[in-house]
Amino acid sequence: MTDLFEKTLNRRQFLSRTTLGAGIGAASLSGIPNISMAKDLSQALTPNMNVELNGHMGQPHLPAKAKRVIYLFQSGGPSQLETFDYKPLLNKMHGQELPAEVRGEQVLTGMSAQQSSLPLAGSIYGFNQHGDSGAWVSEILPHTAEIVDDLCFVKSMYTDQINHDPAITFLQTGFPIAGRPSIGAWLNYGLGTDNHNLPPFIVMVSTNAGGQPLYSRLWGNGFLPSIHQGVQFRGGKDPVLYLNNPPGVDMKMRSKMMRHLKSLHDEQYAKWHDAEIQSRIAQYEMAERMQASVPDVTDFSDEPEWVFELYGPDSRKPGTYAANCLLARRLAERNVKFTQLYHQGWDQHDNLPGGIKAQCKNTDQASAALVTDLKQRGLLDDTLVIWGGEFGRTNYSQGKLTATNYGRDHHPGCFTMWMAGGGVKAGITHGETDEFGYNIVKDPVHVHDFQATLMHLMGVDHERLTYKYQGRRFRLTDVHGKVIKQILA
Amino acid sequence: MDLIQFFGRFHVLVLHLPIGILLMAAVLEAHRVLYTKPRPATLNTIWLWGFMSAVGAATLGYMLSLSGGYDEKAIFIHKLWGFSVVACSLFCWWFFNKPQFKSKRLATSLCSLQLVVLFSTGHYGANMTHGSTFLFEHAPNSLRTLIGMPPHAKERPKITQLSQADVYLDVIQPILNKRCTTCHNPEKSKGKLDLTSINAIFTGGKSGPAIVAGDLEKSELFKRITLDPHNKKYMPAGGKQPLNEYQISTLQWWIQANAPTQGQLSTFNLTPDEKKNVAITLGLQASANAWPLLNIQPIDNNIVQDLMQHGFVVKQIAEKNNYIDLDYSTASAPLSAAGLQSLMQAKAHIVWLNFAGHALSSAQYKALSTLPNLLKLRLDQSSVTDEDITHLSKLNTLRYLNLYKTGVSDAITPDILKLSQLTQIFLGETNLSQAAINQLNEHLTVIALQPEKMATTANNLNKNINDED
């Protein structure tokens, strides 16, 4: 062994190899790669559970209320004032200045800070109360209005970030600067998978929307082994390319090749002890299994007519938000742990009335259909559905305010999200904003509180799922965050 | 405005300085004497500061004593000790500064003396603010008799059955003891309210009786515990742990039942819900959210391996919960005889079971009916029939049953009603009639949306929007 070190390793390699050394010993004993990571967790693995299946936690910290998550990320920052946070005072004061005492110390973006006037803008769309819970919903979300008794609205979300990329990164990874693992990666790392044949963390971006860019690092593994990163399905007819074997290669030949490749990788691993080689082996094996499992899940031909009517006509067009929602339901049926959808285009700095109406039209029906459909199948019981963006929008108009047109700037001070199923109370509203829809007056929920609650519902104590990297233990909620007890069913 | 009183109250702040500084001085001094180390020059300064802060604390203390409100005798004792602290520290400062005094014994005695007077002063002062029983309130009985205090009142025997509990002594008073009496007792009665005995409760405090039998609205106590937690008047005050919903409901029941002061619970008429609240309050029943089963031994590793070999996904429920979640829905092959056999070996551990989309044989469904702890069973889109449900009606722990898109019909209704713990059933796209669904709905939550209706509603909503455009 010492020979080998002297001959083949330079200083840098020596360091990286020996820091891994302690873990490798344990790994070869139990046959589990990467067990060194488990040292971070206060609970040791039960010997009979394997890491790929049960994650590095071995089992949840507490019984899970939700076994899977479908996160409908509305990217761009949907206006809370035209959707769920009904503020008649803004209509009354339409055109008047935002009072200084309401604005307080709130920093504005460079886009509207220069404006000589900050005129309040009331929602151009009317609101009505719906369901037994009497939740207020805007007229541009008629389908969501139908299901309010299944939803838990959080009207008092707030974030630290005022610009898109840091704000999305903050929500998805718990930190505004890129480099930390995404929520789905953390959950896969901690809890493993419930279906060997599909990736446990799948990402889809609507093709029928555009806007502020998204980057794959939003569903990245950060410092976790790369096996935990989200797998993006392409929008379009073939969500995963090259599933078929090339002409002249049959399944038998393919698996022979895979076995040989694995033996080569194993040889490499024995020499270098690089955990990423294990990730690579696992990814090849997953790809092989996906050759069968992906066509099965993405082929909608077994869905009856009423399903497409429920999700709306778009659901027949692969890659649209509606089709992705339907696909998300099919993934939930197959126990995929974390399905992340992104729908861009909610960034209405100007022309908000027209813009947001179009956004709602593309998403409202399918979001509601997903909840109803899961409920019908008994899946809403243990599937947590989340709808929301990265921040809210200002109660004053960015740019010119006319009778029929206005815009709204970014507003990190308050925004609305909704959740459904998976152990949250149905038909309630948590938190409250002031009459101006600008400041939170009751039960504020920080992004970390939201993340802590999500983890709690999945059976994870957010303070205990940590990973040591560069000498420090990291967790999704960084250094604070508390579970919102009031919304737990 | 009373300046003397204003400054006097700073006594409770400043008094910590001499305690800290003189403690440091005495310990450092004794240490260097005992270990014959050279004496650092700063020690002098520390003694001087200790002396000066003691003078300050004593002066402020004197001012505080002028404002009255304390027992004369207690003040006298505390004052005496306080002045000895000042005198002793002055002497120490002067004494240790003289290099000619070399007696080790004298030096350590002086330091010890300083500590004794210091702590005695503190102790007698604290007695004045916290009450003389504060320190030994929770001491073991042996220690209490040693210092001449009466032993603790005898605890009431632990209640094991709801019906035997005394309505006041076992149910109501313990709630108040847990959350309220630290601030509301005979010695420290905030709002002039003492909550340690039934008479005192009826007497009440500043705003009158805390409880008015039979009248929630007039009962100050109930009003206070049901306010918004942010309200200044909310009780328990000071951000102390609030009463939980079961304790509040129990108090509510008690007041509405005319606040009986004695009698076993069996002599009262409680609805099942009220019984549940009291039982949870007394710790006789787990709260609704708690895990419904007692924990069991971990499952044998070999059984887990066996289950995994047969295509099951096996998950332990949680780290301190040894039950398992068993999922066969992602397996491609039908369940084999050997697979069922290994499932049966894990029988007692299985609480969640998923056979969605699978075609089991009648014998296999029948076998499932013997699982003793099953809470959740997914048979959606499976081959389950009415007859199989007859067998499964023996699952008397089952909470959730999913029969979505199966061939079951109205015939299952009586069998479903036999499942006494069942709270949710999913019957969409089955052959059940609306009448049967309504019948079940009276007893449990039935989810059975009609697909066509869902689709039509969605289409109509869209039409409305398009019309407006």
PDB file of N, CA, C and O in Angstrom, chain A residues 92-142:
ATOM      1  N   LYS A  92     -59.325  50.870  -3.523  1.00  0.00           N
ATOM      2  CA  LYS A  92     -59.838  52.135  -3.027  1.00  0.00           C
ATOM      3  C   LYS A  92     -58.794  53.240  -3.190  1.00  0.00           C
ATOM      4  O   LYS A  92     -59.115  54.377  -3.504  1.00  0.00           O
ATOM      5  N   MET A  93     -57.549  52.897  -2.946  1.00  0.00           N
ATOM      6  CA  MET A  93     -56.483  53.903  -2.968  1.00  0.00           C
ATOM      7  C   MET A  93     -55.725  53.906  -4.291  1.00  0.00           C
ATOM      8  O   MET A  93     -54.635  54.452  -4.376  1.00  0.00           O
ATOM      9  N   HIS A  94     -56.301  53.261  -5.283  1.00  0.00           N
ATOM     10  CA  HIS A  94     -55.674  53.138  -6.599  1.00  0.00           C
ATOM     11  C   HIS A  94     -55.103  54.483  -7.047  1.00  0.00           C
ATOM     12  O   HIS A  94     -55.824  55.485  -7.084  1.00  0.00           O
ATOM     13  N   GLY A  95     -53.816  54.516  -7.366  1.00  0.00           N
ATOM     14  CA  GLY A  95     -53.217  55.753  -7.870  1.00  0.00           C
ATOM     15  C   GLY A  95     -52.595  56.613  -6.789  1.00  0.00           C
ATOM     16  O   GLY A  95     -51.770  57.479  -7.091  1.00  0.00           O
ATOM     17  N   GLN A  96     -52.949  56.401  -5.543  1.00  0.00           N
ATOM     18  CA  GLN A  96     -52.329  57.204  -4.479  1.00  0.00           C
ATOM     19  C   GLN A  96     -50.943  56.670  -4.153  1.00  0.00           C
ATOM     20  O   GLN A  96     -50.616  55.527  -4.437  1.00  0.00           O
ATOM     21  N   GLU A  97     -50.142  57.528  -3.516  1.00  0.00           N
ATOM     22  CA  GLU A  97     -48.766  57.140  -3.194  1.00  0.00           C
ATOM     23  C   GLU A  97     -48.726  56.046  -2.127  1.00  0.00           C
ATOM     24  O   GLU A  97     -49.550  56.020  -1.208  1.00  0.00           O
ATOM     25  N   LEU A  98     -47.752  55.145  -2.237  1.00  0.00           N
ATOM     26  CA  LEU A  98     -47.490  54.170  -1.188  1.00  0.00           C
ATOM     27  C   LEU A  98     -47.039  54.947   0.052  1.00  0.00           C
ATOM     28  O   LEU A  98     -46.020  55.641   0.015  1.00  0.00           O
ATOM     29  N   PRO A  99     -47.790  54.889   1.157  1.00  0.00           N
ATOM     30  CA  PRO A  99     -47.397  55.661   2.339  1.00  0.00           C
ATOM     31  C   PRO A  99     -46.006  55.250   2.833  1.00  0.00           C
ATOM     32  O   PRO A  99     -45.676  54.066   2.839  1.00  0.00           O
ATOM     33  N   ALA A 100     -45.232  56.244   3.236  1.00  0.00           N
ATOM     34  CA  ALA A 100     -43.855  55.986   3.653  1.00  0.00           C
ATOM     35  C   ALA A 100     -43.816  55.020   4.829  1.00  0.00           C
ATOM     36  O   ALA A 100     -42.928  54.172   4.925  1.00  0.00           O
ATOM     37  N   GLU A 101     -44.815  55.138   5.734  1.00  0.00           N
ATOM     38  CA  GLU A 101     -44.758  54.273   6.918  1.00  0.00           C
ATOM     39  C   GLU A 101     -45.067  52.820   6.558  1.00  0.00           C
ATOM     40  O   GLU A 101     -44.671  51.904   7.264  1.00  0.00           O
ATOM     41  N   VAL A 102     -45.759  52.600   5.448  1.00  0.00           N
ATOM     42  CA  VAL A 102     -45.997  51.225   5.014  1.00  0.00           C
ATOM     43  C   VAL A 102     -44.739  50.663   4.373  1.00  0.00           C
ATOM     44  O   VAL A 102     -44.313  49.550   4.647  1.00  0.00           O
ATOM     45  N   ARG A 103     -44.112  51.483   3.542  1.00  0.00           N
ATOM     46  CA  ARG A 103     -42.897  51.025   2.881  1.00  0.00           C
ATOM     47  C   ARG A 103     -41.791  50.773   3.902  1.00  0.00           C
ATOM     48  O   ARG A 103     -41.035  49.806   3.797  1.00  0.00           O
ATOM     49  N   GLY A 104     -41.710  51.609   4.917  1.00  0.00           N
ATOM     50  CA  GLY A 104     -40.714  51.422   5.971  1.00  0.00           C
ATOM     51  C   GLY A 104     -39.313  51.410   5.400  1.00  0.00           C
ATOM     52  O   GLY A 104     -38.945  52.263   4.592  1.00  0.00           O
ATOM     53  N   GLU A 105     -38.539  50.395   5.792  1.00  0.00           N
ATOM     54  CA  GLU A 105     -37.127  50.337   5.410  1.00  0.00           C
ATOM     55  C   GLU A 105     -36.920  49.462   4.177  1.00  0.00           C
ATOM     56  O   GLU A 105     -35.789  49.175   3.812  1.00  0.00           O
ATOM     57  N   GLN A 106     -38.007  48.978   3.592  1.00  0.00           N
ATOM     58  CA  GLN A 106     -37.894  48.026   2.495  1.00  0.00           C
ATOM     59  C   GLN A 106     -37.049  48.576   1.341  1.00  0.00           C
ATOM     60  O   GLN A 106     -37.327  49.657   0.818  1.00  0.00           O
ATOM     61  N   VAL A 107     -36.029  47.808   0.977  1.00  0.00           N
ATOM     62  CA  VAL A 107     -35.195  48.178  -0.157  1.00  0.00           C
ATOM     63  C   VAL A 107     -35.958  47.841  -1.445  1.00  0.00           C
ATOM     64  O   VAL A 107     -36.602  46.809  -1.524  1.00  0.00           O
ATOM     65  N   LEU A 108     -35.899  48.722  -2.425  1.00  0.00           N
ATOM     66  CA  LEU A 108     -36.535  48.435  -3.714  1.00  0.00           C
ATOM     67  C   LEU A 108     -35.452  48.026  -4.705  1.00  0.00           C
ATOM     68  O   LEU A 108     -34.285  48.290  -4.512  1.00  0.00           O
ATOM     69  N   THR A 109     -35.862  47.384  -5.795  1.00  0.00           N
ATOM     70  CA  THR A 109     -34.868  47.032  -6.804  1.00  0.00           C
ATOM     71  C   THR A 109     -34.490  48.301  -7.569  1.00  0.00           C
ATOM     72  O   THR A 109     -35.205  49.308  -7.520  1.00  0.00           O
ATOM     73  N   GLY A 110     -33.392  48.212  -8.316  1.00  0.00           N
ATOM     74  CA  GLY A 110     -32.977  49.341  -9.123  1.00  0.00           C
ATOM     75  C   GLY A 110     -33.998  49.699 -10.190  1.00  0.00           C
ATOM     76  O   GLY A 110     -33.982  50.780 -10.766  1.00  0.00           O
ATOM     77  N   MET A 111     -34.921  48.773 -10.421  1.00  0.00           N
ATOM     78  CA  MET A 111     -35.879  48.999 -11.500  1.00  0.00           C
ATOM     79  C   MET A 111     -36.965  49.992 -11.130  1.00  0.00           C
ATOM     80  O   MET A 111     -37.503  50.665 -11.980  1.00  0.00           O
ATOM     81  N   SER A 112     -37.340  50.034  -9.834  1.00  0.00           N
ATOM     82  CA  SER A 112     -38.375  51.001  -9.486  1.00  0.00           C
ATOM     83  C   SER A 112     -37.910  52.004  -8.434  1.00  0.00           C
ATOM     84  O   SER A 112     -38.636  52.941  -8.110  1.00  0.00           O
ATOM     85  N   ALA A 113     -36.684  51.829  -7.901  1.00  0.00           N
ATOM     86  CA  ALA A 113     -36.201  52.759  -6.887  1.00  0.00           C
ATOM     87  C   ALA A 113     -36.082  54.172  -7.445  1.00  0.00           C
ATOM     88  O   ALA A 113     -36.212  55.154  -6.721  1.00  0.00           O
ATOM     89  N   GLN A 114     -35.856  54.273  -8.768  1.00  0.00           N
ATOM     90  CA  GLN A 114     -35.657  55.586  -9.384  1.00  0.00           C
ATOM     91  C   GLN A 114     -36.977  56.306  -9.678  1.00  0.00           C
ATOM     92  O   GLN A 114     -36.988  57.480 -10.034  1.00  0.00           O
ATOM     93  N   GLN A 115     -38.085  55.567  -9.561  1.00  0.00           N
ATOM     94  CA  GLN A 115     -39.373  56.182  -9.902  1.00  0.00           C
ATOM     95  C   GLN A 115     -39.661  57.359  -8.977  1.00  0.00           C
ATOM     96  O   GLN A 115     -39.456  57.271  -7.772  1.00  0.00           O
ATOM     97  N   SER A 116     -40.192  58.440  -9.568  1.00  0.00           N
ATOM     98  CA  SER A 116     -40.487  59.609  -8.746  1.00  0.00           C
ATOM     99  C   SER A 116     -41.734  59.367  -7.911  1.00  0.00           C
ATOM    100  O   SER A 116     -41.954  59.978  -6.883  1.00  0.00           O
ATOM    101  N   SER A 117     -42.547  58.427  -8.353  1.00  0.00           N
ATOM    102  CA  SER A 117     -43.782  58.161  -7.630  1.00  0.00           C
ATOM    103  C   SER A 117     -43.990  56.653  -7.544  1.00  0.00           C
ATOM    104  O   SER A 117     -43.636  55.901  -8.457  1.00  0.00           O
ATOM    105  N   LEU A 118     -44.561  56.214  -6.428  1.00  0.00           N
ATOM    106  CA  LEU A 118     -44.874  54.795  -6.272  1.00  0.00           C
ATOM    107  C   LEU A 118     -46.375  54.674  -6.052  1.00  0.00           C
ATOM    108  O   LEU A 118     -46.857  54.542  -4.931  1.00  0.00           O
ATOM    109  N   PRO A 119     -47.163  54.726  -7.163  1.00  0.00           N
ATOM    110  CA  PRO A 119     -48.623  54.730  -7.010  1.00  0.00           C
ATOM    111  C   PRO A 119     -49.166  53.328  -6.715  1.00  0.00           C
ATOM    112  O   PRO A 119     -48.816  52.372  -7.393  1.00  0.00           O
ATOM    113  N   LEU A 120     -49.998  53.238  -5.693  1.00  0.00           N
ATOM    114  CA  LEU A 120     -50.624  51.956  -5.361  1.00  0.00           C
ATOM    115  C   LEU A 120     -51.479  51.492  -6.529  1.00  0.00           C
ATOM    116  O   LEU A 120     -52.104  52.299  -7.211  1.00  0.00           O
ATOM    117  N   ALA A 121     -51.496  50.181  -6.754  1.00  0.00           N
ATOM    118  CA  ALA A 121     -52.282  49.639  -7.854  1.00  0.00           C
ATOM    119  C   ALA A 121     -53.161  48.523  -7.323  1.00  0.00           C
ATOM    120  O   ALA A 121     -52.670  47.533  -6.790  1.00  0.00           O
ATOM    121  N   GLY A 122     -54.462  48.690  -7.453  1.00  0.00           N
ATOM    122  CA  GLY A 122     -55.382  47.628  -7.058  1.00  0.00           C
ATOM    123  C   GLY A 122     -55.461  46.583  -8.151  1.00  0.00           C
ATOM    124  O   GLY A 122     -55.196  46.870  -9.317  1.00  0.00           O
ATOM    125  N   SER A 123     -55.832  45.371  -7.767  1.00  0.00           N
ATOM    126  CA  SER A 123     -55.928  44.304  -8.752  1.00  0.00           C
ATOM    127  C   SER A 123     -57.030  44.622  -9.748  1.00  0.00           C
ATOM    128  O   SER A 123     -58.140  45.004  -9.378  1.00  0.00           O
ATOM    129  N   ILE A 124     -56.712  44.437 -11.008  1.00  0.00           N
ATOM    130  CA  ILE A 124     -57.712  44.695 -12.043  1.00  0.00           C
ATOM    131  C   ILE A 124     -58.728  43.556 -12.080  1.00  0.00           C
ATOM    132  O   ILE A 124     -59.823  43.691 -12.604  1.00  0.00           O
ATOM    133  N   TYR A 125     -58.338  42.429 -11.482  1.00  0.00           N
ATOM    134  CA  TYR A 125     -59.229  41.267 -11.471  1.00  0.00           C
ATOM    135  C   TYR A 125     -59.980  41.166 -10.157  1.00  0.00           C
ATOM    136  O   TYR A 125     -59.421  41.422  -9.090  1.00  0.00           O
ATOM    137  N   GLY A 126     -61.246  40.776 -10.262  1.00  0.00           N
ATOM    138  CA  GLY A 126     -62.089  40.658  -9.087  1.00  0.00           C
ATOM    139  C   GLY A 126     -61.780  39.399  -8.292  1.00  0.00           C
ATOM    140  O   GLY A 126     -61.157  38.453  -8.795  1.00  0.00           O
ATOM    141  N   PHE A 127     -62.195  39.419  -7.046  1.00  0.00           N
ATOM    142  CA  PHE A 127     -62.000  38.267  -6.154  1.00  0.00           C
ATOM    143  C   PHE A 127     -63.345  37.777  -5.661  1.00  0.00           C
ATOM    144  O   PHE A 127     -64.272  38.547  -5.487  1.00  0.00           O
ATOM    145  N   ASN A 128     -63.421  36.468  -5.419  1.00  0.00           N
ATOM    146  CA  ASN A 128     -64.599  35.897  -4.785  1.00  0.00           C
ATOM    147  C   ASN A 128     -64.163  34.884  -3.746  1.00  0.00           C
ATOM    148  O   ASN A 128     -63.068  34.328  -3.834  1.00  0.00           O
ATOM    149  N   GLN A 129     -65.065  34.663  -2.785  1.00  0.00           N
ATOM    150  CA  GLN A 129     -64.774  33.627  -1.800  1.00  0.00           C
ATOM    151  C   GLN A 129     -65.275  32.292  -2.306  1.00  0.00           C
ATOM    152  O   GLN A 129     -66.296  32.226  -2.990  1.00  0.00           O
ATOM    153  N   HIS A 130     -64.538  31.219  -1.975  1.00  0.00           N
ATOM    154  CA  HIS A 130     -64.889  29.903  -2.500  1.00  0.00           C
ATOM    155  C   HIS A 130     -64.844  28.843  -1.417  1.00  0.00           C
ATOM    156  O   HIS A 130     -64.121  28.984  -0.434  1.00  0.00           O
ATOM    157  N   GLY A 131     -65.615  27.773  -1.674  1.00  0.00           N
ATOM    158  CA  GLY A 131     -65.552  26.593  -0.817  1.00  0.00           C
ATOM    159  C   GLY A 131     -66.072  26.850   0.583  1.00  0.00           C
ATOM    160  O   GLY A 131     -66.489  27.951   0.932  1.00  0.00           O
ATOM    161  N   ASP A 132     -66.027  25.788   1.391  1.00  0.00           N
ATOM    162  CA  ASP A 132     -66.457  25.926   2.783  1.00  0.00           C
ATOM    163  C   ASP A 132     -65.486  26.800   3.555  1.00  0.00           C
ATOM    164  O   ASP A 132     -65.836  27.423   4.546  1.00  0.00           O
ATOM    165  N   SER A 133     -64.235  26.802   3.105  1.00  0.00           N
ATOM    166  CA  SER A 133     -63.221  27.566   3.829  1.00  0.00           C
ATOM    167  C   SER A 133     -63.322  29.059   3.522  1.00  0.00           C
ATOM    168  O   SER A 133     -62.736  29.876   4.218  1.00  0.00           O
ATOM    169  N   GLY A 134     -64.070  29.418   2.487  1.00  0.00           N
ATOM    170  CA  GLY A 134     -64.259  30.822   2.157  1.00  0.00           C
ATOM    171  C   GLY A 134     -62.993  31.526   1.716  1.00  0.00           C
ATOM    172  O   GLY A 134     -62.844  32.731   1.922  1.00  0.00           O
ATOM    173  N   ALA A 135     -62.082  30.797   1.093  1.00  0.00           N
ATOM    174  CA  ALA A 135     -60.827  31.411   0.663  1.00  0.00           C
ATOM    175  C   ALA A 135     -61.077  32.360  -0.509  1.00  0.00           C
ATOM    176  O   ALA A 135     -61.868  32.069  -1.407  1.00  0.00           O
ATOM    177  N   TRP A 136     -60.394  33.502  -0.492  1.00  0.00           N
ATOM    178  CA  TRP A 136     -60.506  34.448  -1.599  1.00  0.00           C
ATOM    179  C   TRP A 136     -59.599  34.020  -2.738  1.00  0.00           C
ATOM    180  O   TRP A 136     -58.421  33.770  -2.531  1.00  0.00           O
ATOM    181  N   VAL A 137     -60.168  33.938  -3.931  1.00  0.00           N
ATOM    182  CA  VAL A 137     -59.354  33.611  -5.094  1.00  0.00           C
ATOM    183  C   VAL A 137     -59.766  34.535  -6.232  1.00  0.00           C
ATOM    184  O   VAL A 137     -60.941  34.860  -6.398  1.00  0.00           O
ATOM    185  N   SER A 138     -58.781  34.924  -7.000  1.00  0.00           N
ATOM    186  CA  SER A 138     -59.041  35.843  -8.100  1.00  0.00           C
ATOM    187  C   SER A 138     -59.758  35.138  -9.242  1.00  0.00           C
ATOM    188  O   SER A 138     -59.670  33.925  -9.418  1.00  0.00           O
ATOM    189  N   GLU A 139     -60.469  35.930 -10.026  1.00  0.00           N
ATOM    190  CA  GLU A 139     -61.280  35.360 -11.105  1.00  0.00           C
ATOM    191  C   GLU A 139     -60.457  34.735 -12.213  1.00  0.00           C
ATOM    192  O   GLU A 139     -60.980  33.998 -13.038  1.00  0.00           O
ATOM    193  N   ILE A 140     -59.143  35.001 -12.242  1.00  0.00           N
ATOM    194  CA  ILE A 140     -58.346  34.389 -13.310  1.00  0.00           C
ATOM    195  C   ILE A 140     -57.853  32.999 -12.914  1.00  0.00           C
ATOM    196  O   ILE A 140     -57.102  32.363 -13.641  1.00  0.00           O
ATOM    197  N   LEU A 141     -58.270  32.516 -11.727  1.00  0.00           N
ATOM    198  CA  LEU A 141     -57.890  31.160 -11.312  1.00  0.00           C
ATOM    199  C   LEU A 141     -59.145  30.344 -10.987  1.00  0.00           C
ATOM    200  O   LEU A 141     -59.300  29.826  -9.883  1.00  0.00           O
ATOM    201  N   PRO A 142     -60.047  30.201 -11.959  1.00  0.00           N
ATOM    202  CA  PRO A 142     -61.329  29.549 -11.649  1.00  0.00           C
ATOM    203  C   PRO A 142     -61.169  28.087 -11.236  1.00  0.00           C
ATOM    204  O   PRO A 142     -61.952  27.589 -10.434  1.00  0.00           O
TER     205      PRO A 142
END
